């Protein structure tokens, strides 16, 4: 029994911090109806603020803690409440984009200021021995952390359940208008909830950094994101169950780590346990028992852009001509354009899901990684290059079907959470296995006759043109109408005799096929590939850039790679600044999603098409009347 005591102690400490973050997340979600994907980034930002004040400025740790948790957390809370008011008027998909933009903004800002390398975070609580259990020493920092977090959790529970403010917090989501008539401003109640929730997130980030003894923006955001699993155990509504879920996940995680230490095939399972819990809990609960909080705003899915024939051919010809001329004008930067061209299919894949069918996916880089690994293994096994690319797309299809399972059970916010957990699990658990990337780079190659950068670029251009033609054909065919109906009203689609679930599975499989081929094309350009090229955070960046790039699938597939790859490459030294702009742009695109006008080109094209059709119809009617008059016999009565 004594050998399990250290894991139980560490599990309770980490679990209490997960529970603290989960309670803050549940509180803000219950009172505003907005689920904050940037909750972990708030904690990471507070940890960096604490580090700056204590390590760089020399302030005593209590003062640094008050400023980093109380002041920094409160300021972020006020900003988040204002952002939540703006996002309350947009569809759930754009709420997800907005909070993901917050995550990218804080993470990129920290990386921009402090660099991408992790920094040592000195513990600030005493680490002397407090007492022993079964011969195992328990330090004061563990005791203080567990006790203080438990007191904070109990205080929040009493505040919400036993105080007048708690009653108002519970009422603000159910009926804010009724609360307003009672003389209480709903905005003030939500602001207080966001202040508390952000301070809880800030405290969890500082405590986790102290336990880890290192500062890393991505790692800290990921560690607090593990609170999502704890919140799922409380159905995203119960504060006590969220805290208990955090304790359970923390203890289970440490106990699993003991077992995985001696079993190579289980390596990484302990770290990913919260995401497995999140994924399974969401599938078990389903959309009926979860249900979205707050006012639900629906927007129609994007119809394909229909231009007059001569204008459509002109635009397509100009874009294609520009793409053909790229190798002759960019010089030594051609590899950057090759990289961007390999991602056109990936943006098409995600755009088909988000814009056409109204689904959400936060694991698309994982699908591309599956295709890249399958391609590398196939090429190494002697499979011809073209067949290896096709094999990569086909291998990704079953994975896409697995991702479609939560799409059947869930929608909107909870589908995004499920795909996020699934994507992180793939990245953290499967990437290091030998049947994917393993611990070393996998060898890849370009096809014979296309080994030069210029020839390989033109090969990728042919794939991009073929992919765009395929997606355009899908959007204009009956399948495209079914996909748009799936996003607009799945119930109406079912009443017309078409299975909404079959349609969901089909679009996820098509999307996975395109993502897998994109991963293979990306892997072929370098001669080797590894899992580091497919970080799960890129899935979040991908969705943010997609939202910034426009609202039609083909437009996003052209503009998105330019923003994500070409722009930063032409601004050396400002790469992290582009990540900041992506985050800020995603927030603005989400807040103004329903208020921004349509693109001038789209509006003009629709008006021009309507006028042309009206004029043609009028002329046909006039011609018909003239012909009838000519056929009328002379002298006929009127």
PDB file of N, CA, C and O in Angstrom, residues 93-157:
ATOM      1  N   UNK A  93     -21.076  28.087 -33.198  1.00  0.00           N
ATOM      2  CA  UNK A  93     -19.813  27.857 -33.905  1.00  0.00           C
ATOM      3  C   UNK A  93     -18.905  29.083 -33.819  1.00  0.00           C
ATOM      4  O   UNK A  93     -17.681  28.952 -33.662  1.00  0.00           O
ATOM      5  N   UNK A  94     -19.484  30.276 -33.895  1.00  0.00           N
ATOM      6  CA  UNK A  94     -18.668  31.482 -33.788  1.00  0.00           C
ATOM      7  C   UNK A  94     -18.301  31.787 -32.339  1.00  0.00           C
ATOM      8  O   UNK A  94     -17.274  32.435 -32.078  1.00  0.00           O
ATOM      9  N   UNK A  95     -19.103  31.353 -31.389  1.00  0.00           N
ATOM     10  CA  UNK A  95     -18.681  31.456 -29.989  1.00  0.00           C
ATOM     11  C   UNK A  95     -17.430  30.616 -29.750  1.00  0.00           C
ATOM     12  O   UNK A  95     -16.513  31.036 -29.035  1.00  0.00           O
ATOM     13  N   UNK A  96     -17.401  29.446 -30.339  1.00  0.00           N
ATOM     14  CA  UNK A  96     -16.219  28.587 -30.229  1.00  0.00           C
ATOM     15  C   UNK A  96     -15.011  29.266 -30.859  1.00  0.00           C
ATOM     16  O   UNK A  96     -13.920  29.295 -30.279  1.00  0.00           O
ATOM     17  N   UNK A  97     -15.194  29.836 -32.042  1.00  0.00           N
ATOM     18  CA  UNK A  97     -14.103  30.531 -32.723  1.00  0.00           C
ATOM     19  C   UNK A  97     -13.593  31.694 -31.870  1.00  0.00           C
ATOM     20  O   UNK A  97     -12.376  31.911 -31.748  1.00  0.00           O
ATOM     21  N   UNK A  98     -14.510  32.454 -31.261  1.00  0.00           N
ATOM     22  CA  UNK A  98     -14.099  33.601 -30.463  1.00  0.00           C
ATOM     23  C   UNK A  98     -13.268  33.221 -29.254  1.00  0.00           C
ATOM     24  O   UNK A  98     -12.229  33.845 -28.980  1.00  0.00           O
ATOM     25  N   UNK A  99     -13.687  32.202 -28.513  1.00  0.00           N
ATOM     26  CA  UNK A  99     -12.926  31.805 -27.325  1.00  0.00           C
ATOM     27  C   UNK A  99     -11.622  31.099 -27.700  1.00  0.00           C
ATOM     28  O   UNK A  99     -10.633  31.202 -26.966  1.00  0.00           O
ATOM     29  N   UNK A 100     -11.611  30.401 -28.835  1.00  0.00           N
ATOM     30  CA  UNK A 100     -10.351  29.841 -29.324  1.00  0.00           C
ATOM     31  C   UNK A 100      -9.400  30.971 -29.713  1.00  0.00           C
ATOM     32  O   UNK A 100      -8.186  30.894 -29.499  1.00  0.00           O
ATOM     33  N   UNK A 101      -9.956  32.042 -30.292  1.00  0.00           N
ATOM     34  CA  UNK A 101      -9.135  33.205 -30.589  1.00  0.00           C
ATOM     35  C   UNK A 101      -8.498  33.790 -29.337  1.00  0.00           C
ATOM     36  O   UNK A 101      -7.336  34.218 -29.357  1.00  0.00           O
ATOM     37  N   UNK A 102      -9.236  33.794 -28.223  1.00  0.00           N
ATOM     38  CA  UNK A 102      -8.670  34.253 -26.949  1.00  0.00           C
ATOM     39  C   UNK A 102      -7.504  33.372 -26.528  1.00  0.00           C
ATOM     40  O   UNK A 102      -6.456  33.866 -26.089  1.00  0.00           O
ATOM     41  N   UNK A 103      -7.665  32.061 -26.659  1.00  0.00           N
ATOM     42  CA  UNK A 103      -6.580  31.127 -26.317  1.00  0.00           C
ATOM     43  C   UNK A 103      -5.344  31.412 -27.154  1.00  0.00           C
ATOM     44  O   UNK A 103      -4.223  31.489 -26.625  1.00  0.00           O
ATOM     45  N   UNK A 104      -5.530  31.556 -28.467  1.00  0.00           N
ATOM     46  CA  UNK A 104      -4.390  31.821 -29.348  1.00  0.00           C
ATOM     47  C   UNK A 104      -3.756  33.171 -29.032  1.00  0.00           C
ATOM     48  O   UNK A 104      -2.528  33.317 -29.071  1.00  0.00           O
ATOM     49  N   UNK A 105      -4.577  34.166 -28.708  1.00  0.00           N
ATOM     50  CA  UNK A 105      -4.068  35.506 -28.427  1.00  0.00           C
ATOM     51  C   UNK A 105      -3.169  35.507 -27.190  1.00  0.00           C
ATOM     52  O   UNK A 105      -2.050  36.032 -27.224  1.00  0.00           O
ATOM     53  N   UNK A 106      -3.638  34.900 -26.097  1.00  0.00           N
ATOM     54  CA  UNK A 106      -2.834  34.885 -24.859  1.00  0.00           C
ATOM     55  C   UNK A 106      -1.596  34.028 -25.033  1.00  0.00           C
ATOM     56  O   UNK A 106      -0.486  34.411 -24.635  1.00  0.00           O
ATOM     57  N   UNK A 107      -1.765  32.858 -25.628  1.00  0.00           N
ATOM     58  CA  UNK A 107      -0.627  31.952 -25.832  1.00  0.00           C
ATOM     59  C   UNK A 107       0.436  32.592 -26.717  1.00  0.00           C
ATOM     60  O   UNK A 107       1.639  32.540 -26.405  1.00  0.00           O
ATOM     61  N   UNK A 108       0.012  33.202 -27.835  1.00  0.00           N
ATOM     62  CA  UNK A 108       0.980  33.805 -28.750  1.00  0.00           C
ATOM     63  C   UNK A 108       1.653  35.024 -28.128  1.00  0.00           C
ATOM     64  O   UNK A 108       2.845  35.271 -28.357  1.00  0.00           O
ATOM     65  N   UNK A 109       0.914  35.796 -27.335  1.00  0.00           N
ATOM     66  CA  UNK A 109       1.506  36.957 -26.684  1.00  0.00           C
ATOM     67  C   UNK A 109       2.595  36.533 -25.701  1.00  0.00           C
ATOM     68  O   UNK A 109       3.685  37.135 -25.651  1.00  0.00           O
ATOM     69  N   UNK A 110       2.322  35.480 -24.913  1.00  0.00           N
ATOM     70  CA  UNK A 110       3.328  34.978 -23.972  1.00  0.00           C
ATOM     71  C   UNK A 110       4.564  34.463 -24.708  1.00  0.00           C
ATOM     72  O   UNK A 110       5.704  34.712 -24.302  1.00  0.00           O
ATOM     73  N   UNK A 111       4.333  33.742 -25.822  1.00  0.00           N
ATOM     74  CA  UNK A 111       5.461  33.224 -26.600  1.00  0.00           C
ATOM     75  C   UNK A 111       6.240  34.368 -27.250  1.00  0.00           C
ATOM     76  O   UNK A 111       7.476  34.319 -27.348  1.00  0.00           O
ATOM     77  N   UNK A 112       5.536  35.382 -27.703  1.00  0.00           N
ATOM     78  CA  UNK A 112       6.175  36.529 -28.349  1.00  0.00           C
ATOM     79  C   UNK A 112       7.087  37.264 -27.367  1.00  0.00           C
ATOM     80  O   UNK A 112       8.195  37.692 -27.711  1.00  0.00           O
ATOM     81  N   UNK A 113       6.650  37.393 -26.121  1.00  0.00           N
ATOM     82  CA  UNK A 113       7.416  38.156 -25.124  1.00  0.00           C
ATOM     83  C   UNK A 113       8.538  37.326 -24.518  1.00  0.00           C
ATOM     84  O   UNK A 113       9.680  37.789 -24.386  1.00  0.00           O
ATOM     85  N   UNK A 114       8.231  36.060 -24.176  1.00  0.00           N
ATOM     86  CA  UNK A 114       9.184  35.250 -23.416  1.00  0.00           C
ATOM     87  C   UNK A 114       9.868  34.164 -24.236  1.00  0.00           C
ATOM     88  O   UNK A 114      10.729  33.460 -23.714  1.00  0.00           O
ATOM     89  N   UNK A 115       9.514  34.023 -25.507  1.00  0.00           N
ATOM     90  CA  UNK A 115      10.130  32.995 -26.330  1.00  0.00           C
ATOM     91  C   UNK A 115       9.401  31.670 -26.212  1.00  0.00           C
ATOM     92  O   UNK A 115       8.583  31.453 -25.317  1.00  0.00           O
ATOM     93  N   UNK A 116       9.716  30.769 -27.135  1.00  0.00           N
ATOM     94  CA  UNK A 116       9.035  29.478 -27.168  1.00  0.00           C
ATOM     95  C   UNK A 116       9.635  28.459 -26.220  1.00  0.00           C
ATOM     96  O   UNK A 116       9.019  27.434 -25.921  1.00  0.00           O
ATOM     97  N   UNK A 117      10.856  28.696 -25.739  1.00  0.00           N
ATOM     98  CA  UNK A 117      11.478  27.773 -24.798  1.00  0.00           C
ATOM     99  C   UNK A 117      10.881  27.952 -23.401  1.00  0.00           C
ATOM    100  O   UNK A 117      10.572  29.076 -22.987  1.00  0.00           O
ATOM    101  N   UNK A 118      10.735  26.816 -22.702  1.00  0.00           N
ATOM    102  CA  UNK A 118      10.145  26.912 -21.370  1.00  0.00           C
ATOM    103  C   UNK A 118      11.137  27.549 -20.398  1.00  0.00           C
ATOM    104  O   UNK A 118      12.357  27.476 -20.578  1.00  0.00           O
ATOM    105  N   UNK A 119      10.597  28.163 -19.361  1.00  0.00           N
ATOM    106  CA  UNK A 119      11.411  28.821 -18.347  1.00  0.00           C
ATOM    107  C   UNK A 119      11.188  28.161 -16.994  1.00  0.00           C
ATOM    108  O   UNK A 119      10.104  27.665 -16.705  1.00  0.00           O
ATOM    109  N   UNK A 120      12.219  28.202 -16.178  1.00  0.00           N
ATOM    110  CA  UNK A 120      12.144  27.593 -14.857  1.00  0.00           C
ATOM    111  C   UNK A 120      11.261  28.443 -13.956  1.00  0.00           C
ATOM    112  O   UNK A 120      11.421  29.655 -13.853  1.00  0.00           O
ATOM    113  N   UNK A 121      10.318  27.788 -13.302  1.00  0.00           N
ATOM    114  CA  UNK A 121       9.395  28.455 -12.381  1.00  0.00           C
ATOM    115  C   UNK A 121       9.704  27.940 -10.978  1.00  0.00           C
ATOM    116  O   UNK A 121       9.398  26.794 -10.631  1.00  0.00           O
ATOM    117  N   UNK A 122      10.308  28.776 -10.180  1.00  0.00           N
ATOM    118  CA  UNK A 122      10.696  28.366  -8.828  1.00  0.00           C
ATOM    119  C   UNK A 122       9.460  28.249  -7.934  1.00  0.00           C
ATOM    120  O   UNK A 122       8.608  29.140  -7.917  1.00  0.00           O
ATOM    121  N   UNK A 123       9.317  27.150  -7.193  1.00  0.00           N
ATOM    122  CA  UNK A 123       8.180  27.022  -6.266  1.00  0.00           C
ATOM    123  C   UNK A 123       8.228  28.131  -5.223  1.00  0.00           C
ATOM    124  O   UNK A 123       9.300  28.547  -4.773  1.00  0.00           O
ATOM    125  N   UNK A 124       7.064  28.619  -4.855  1.00  0.00           N
ATOM    126  CA  UNK A 124       7.011  29.716  -3.891  1.00  0.00           C
ATOM    127  C   UNK A 124       6.477  29.275  -2.532  1.00  0.00           C
ATOM    128  O   UNK A 124       6.604  30.002  -1.547  1.00  0.00           O
ATOM    129  N   UNK A 125       5.901  28.096  -2.448  1.00  0.00           N
ATOM    130  CA  UNK A 125       5.440  27.564  -1.168  1.00  0.00           C
ATOM    131  C   UNK A 125       6.534  26.708  -0.540  1.00  0.00           C
ATOM    132  O   UNK A 125       7.342  26.105  -1.252  1.00  0.00           O
ATOM    133  N   UNK A 126       6.593  26.629   0.790  1.00  0.00           N
ATOM    134  CA  UNK A 126       7.636  25.826   1.450  1.00  0.00           C
ATOM    135  C   UNK A 126       7.513  24.350   1.100  1.00  0.00           C
ATOM    136  O   UNK A 126       6.412  23.798   1.044  1.00  0.00           O
ATOM    137  N   UNK A 127       8.645  23.715   0.876  1.00  0.00           N
ATOM    138  CA  UNK A 127       8.657  22.314   0.470  1.00  0.00           C
ATOM    139  C   UNK A 127       9.250  21.416   1.557  1.00  0.00           C
ATOM    140  O   UNK A 127       9.709  20.311   1.278  1.00  0.00           O
ATOM    141  N   UNK A 128       9.209  21.905   2.797  1.00  0.00           N
ATOM    142  CA  UNK A 128       9.689  21.084   3.903  1.00  0.00           C
ATOM    143  C   UNK A 128       8.660  19.996   4.219  1.00  0.00           C
ATOM    144  O   UNK A 128       7.479  20.089   3.859  1.00  0.00           O
ATOM    145  N   UNK A 129       9.118  19.004   4.928  1.00  0.00           N
ATOM    146  CA  UNK A 129       8.231  17.889   5.280  1.00  0.00           C
ATOM    147  C   UNK A 129       7.217  18.331   6.333  1.00  0.00           C
ATOM    148  O   UNK A 129       7.563  18.929   7.349  1.00  0.00           O
ATOM    149  N   UNK A 130       5.947  18.043   6.078  1.00  0.00           N
ATOM    150  CA  UNK A 130       4.888  18.350   7.037  1.00  0.00           C
ATOM    151  C   UNK A 130       4.603  17.146   7.924  1.00  0.00           C
ATOM    152  O   UNK A 130       4.509  17.282   9.154  1.00  0.00           O
ATOM    153  N   UNK A 131       4.446  15.980   7.339  1.00  0.00           N
ATOM    154  CA  UNK A 131       4.222  14.733   8.071  1.00  0.00           C
ATOM    155  C   UNK A 131       4.466  13.584   7.104  1.00  0.00           C
ATOM    156  O   UNK A 131       4.747  13.791   5.904  1.00  0.00           O
ATOM    157  N   UNK A 132       4.365  12.371   7.609  1.00  0.00           N
ATOM    158  CA  UNK A 132       4.569  11.180   6.781  1.00  0.00           C
ATOM    159  C   UNK A 132       3.330  10.292   6.843  1.00  0.00           C
ATOM    160  O   UNK A 132       2.629  10.249   7.855  1.00  0.00           O
ATOM    161  N   UNK A 133       3.072   9.592   5.740  1.00  0.00           N
ATOM    162  CA  UNK A 133       1.990   8.605   5.655  1.00  0.00           C
ATOM    163  C   UNK A 133       2.586   7.316   5.120  1.00  0.00           C
ATOM    164  O   UNK A 133       3.085   7.274   3.993  1.00  0.00           O
ATOM    165  N   UNK A 134       2.543   6.283   5.948  1.00  0.00           N
ATOM    166  CA  UNK A 134       3.107   4.982   5.565  1.00  0.00           C
ATOM    167  C   UNK A 134       4.558   5.126   5.117  1.00  0.00           C
ATOM    168  O   UNK A 134       4.989   4.514   4.136  1.00  0.00           O
ATOM    169  N   UNK A 135       5.288   5.978   5.807  1.00  0.00           N
ATOM    170  CA  UNK A 135       6.690   6.176   5.487  1.00  0.00           C
ATOM    171  C   UNK A 135       6.951   7.126   4.340  1.00  0.00           C
ATOM    172  O   UNK A 135       8.099   7.341   3.955  1.00  0.00           O
ATOM    173  N   UNK A 136       5.893   7.718   3.772  1.00  0.00           N
ATOM    174  CA  UNK A 136       6.035   8.631   2.635  1.00  0.00           C
ATOM    175  C   UNK A 136       5.927  10.058   3.143  1.00  0.00           C
ATOM    176  O   UNK A 136       4.977  10.408   3.854  1.00  0.00           O
ATOM    177  N   UNK A 137       6.892  10.893   2.774  1.00  0.00           N
ATOM    178  CA  UNK A 137       6.916  12.279   3.234  1.00  0.00           C
ATOM    179  C   UNK A 137       5.935  13.124   2.429  1.00  0.00           C
ATOM    180  O   UNK A 137       5.887  13.065   1.201  1.00  0.00           O
ATOM    181  N   UNK A 138       5.129  13.925   3.160  1.00  0.00           N
ATOM    182  CA  UNK A 138       4.193  14.867   2.541  1.00  0.00           C
ATOM    183  C   UNK A 138       4.681  16.264   2.871  1.00  0.00           C
ATOM    184  O   UNK A 138       4.856  16.614   4.040  1.00  0.00           O
ATOM    185  N   UNK A 139       4.905  17.081   1.832  1.00  0.00           N
ATOM    186  CA  UNK A 139       5.493  18.410   2.028  1.00  0.00           C
ATOM    187  C   UNK A 139       4.406  19.455   2.286  1.00  0.00           C
ATOM    188  O   UNK A 139       3.226  19.252   1.988  1.00  0.00           O
ATOM    189  N   UNK A 140       4.870  20.591   2.819  1.00  0.00           N
ATOM    190  CA  UNK A 140       3.938  21.657   3.169  1.00  0.00           C
ATOM    191  C   UNK A 140       3.254  22.260   1.947  1.00  0.00           C
ATOM    192  O   UNK A 140       2.111  22.696   2.025  1.00  0.00           O
ATOM    193  N   UNK A 141       3.954  22.325   0.816  1.00  0.00           N
ATOM    194  CA  UNK A 141       3.319  22.929  -0.346  1.00  0.00           C
ATOM    195  C   UNK A 141       2.123  22.102  -0.816  1.00  0.00           C
ATOM    196  O   UNK A 141       1.099  22.662  -1.253  1.00  0.00           O
ATOM    197  N   UNK A 142       2.214  20.769  -0.692  1.00  0.00           N
ATOM    198  CA  UNK A 142       1.073  19.920  -1.049  1.00  0.00           C
ATOM    199  C   UNK A 142      -0.091  20.142  -0.089  1.00  0.00           C
ATOM    200  O   UNK A 142      -1.255  20.242  -0.510  1.00  0.00           O
ATOM    201  N   UNK A 143       0.228  20.227   1.191  1.00  0.00           N
ATOM    202  CA  UNK A 143      -0.820  20.433   2.190  1.00  0.00           C
ATOM    203  C   UNK A 143      -1.495  21.795   1.994  1.00  0.00           C
ATOM    204  O   UNK A 143      -2.734  21.907   1.982  1.00  0.00           O
ATOM    205  N   UNK A 144      -0.682  22.833   1.832  1.00  0.00           N
ATOM    206  CA  UNK A 144      -1.241  24.176   1.668  1.00  0.00           C
ATOM    207  C   UNK A 144      -2.090  24.261   0.400  1.00  0.00           C
ATOM    208  O   UNK A 144      -3.185  24.839   0.397  1.00  0.00           O
ATOM    209  N   UNK A 145      -1.600  23.685  -0.691  1.00  0.00           N
ATOM    210  CA  UNK A 145      -2.347  23.723  -1.952  1.00  0.00           C
ATOM    211  C   UNK A 145      -3.678  23.021  -1.816  1.00  0.00           C
ATOM    212  O   UNK A 145      -4.736  23.563  -2.189  1.00  0.00           O
ATOM    213  N   UNK A 146      -3.680  21.806  -1.257  1.00  0.00           N
ATOM    214  CA  UNK A 146      -4.908  21.037  -1.143  1.00  0.00           C
ATOM    215  C   UNK A 146      -5.909  21.724  -0.218  1.00  0.00           C
ATOM    216  O   UNK A 146      -7.110  21.829  -0.544  1.00  0.00           O
ATOM    217  N   UNK A 147      -5.439  22.222   0.916  1.00  0.00           N
ATOM    218  CA  UNK A 147      -6.345  22.852   1.883  1.00  0.00           C
ATOM    219  C   UNK A 147      -6.908  24.164   1.326  1.00  0.00           C
ATOM    220  O   UNK A 147      -8.115  24.428   1.398  1.00  0.00           O
ATOM    221  N   UNK A 148      -6.042  25.006   0.770  1.00  0.00           N
ATOM    222  CA  UNK A 148      -6.503  26.306   0.274  1.00  0.00           C
ATOM    223  C   UNK A 148      -7.458  26.149  -0.906  1.00  0.00           C
ATOM    224  O   UNK A 148      -8.471  26.855  -0.993  1.00  0.00           O
ATOM    225  N   UNK A 149      -7.182  25.212  -1.793  1.00  0.00           N
ATOM    226  CA  UNK A 149      -8.068  24.995  -2.938  1.00  0.00           C
ATOM    227  C   UNK A 149      -9.413  24.441  -2.466  1.00  0.00           C
ATOM    228  O   UNK A 149     -10.479  24.845  -2.962  1.00  0.00           O
ATOM    229  N   UNK A 150      -9.385  23.534  -1.500  1.00  0.00           N
ATOM    230  CA  UNK A 150     -10.631  22.982  -0.978  1.00  0.00           C
ATOM    231  C   UNK A 150     -11.473  24.061  -0.305  1.00  0.00           C
ATOM    232  O   UNK A 150     -12.705  24.110  -0.471  1.00  0.00           O
ATOM    233  N   UNK A 151     -10.832  24.955   0.438  1.00  0.00           N
ATOM    234  CA  UNK A 151     -11.563  26.057   1.081  1.00  0.00           C
ATOM    235  C   UNK A 151     -12.172  26.971   0.018  1.00  0.00           C
ATOM    236  O   UNK A 151     -13.330  27.413   0.137  1.00  0.00           O
ATOM    237  N   UNK A 152     -11.401  27.275  -1.028  1.00  0.00           N
ATOM    238  CA  UNK A 152     -11.924  28.123  -2.102  1.00  0.00           C
ATOM    239  C   UNK A 152     -13.113  27.453  -2.798  1.00  0.00           C
ATOM    240  O   UNK A 152     -14.114  28.118  -3.113  1.00  0.00           O
ATOM    241  N   UNK A 153     -13.017  26.150  -3.032  1.00  0.00           N
ATOM    242  CA  UNK A 153     -14.115  25.429  -3.680  1.00  0.00           C
ATOM    243  C   UNK A 153     -15.361  25.425  -2.798  1.00  0.00           C
ATOM    244  O   UNK A 153     -16.485  25.634  -3.282  1.00  0.00           O
ATOM    245  N   UNK A 154     -15.164  25.188  -1.495  1.00  0.00           N
ATOM    246  CA  UNK A 154     -16.299  25.200  -0.574  1.00  0.00           C
ATOM    247  C   UNK A 154     -16.917  26.590  -0.489  1.00  0.00           C
ATOM    248  O   UNK A 154     -18.153  26.735  -0.457  1.00  0.00           O
ATOM    249  N   UNK A 155     -16.071  27.620  -0.463  1.00  0.00           N
ATOM    250  CA  UNK A 155     -16.595  28.983  -0.416  1.00  0.00           C
ATOM    251  C   UNK A 155     -17.410  29.335  -1.652  1.00  0.00           C
ATOM    252  O   UNK A 155     -18.466  29.965  -1.551  1.00  0.00           O
ATOM    253  N   UNK A 156     -16.946  28.898  -2.835  1.00  0.00           N
ATOM    254  CA  UNK A 156     -17.708  29.169  -4.052  1.00  0.00           C
ATOM    255  C   UNK A 156     -19.044  28.428  -4.046  1.00  0.00           C
ATOM    256  O   UNK A 156     -20.078  28.991  -4.452  1.00  0.00           O
ATOM    257  N   UNK A 157     -19.037  27.195  -3.556  1.00  0.00           N
ATOM    258  CA  UNK A 157     -20.282  26.435  -3.489  1.00  0.00           C
ATOM    259  C   UNK A 157     -21.292  27.120  -2.570  1.00  0.00           C
ATOM    260  O   UNK A 157     -22.475  27.260  -2.924  1.00  0.00           O
TER     261      UNK A 157
END
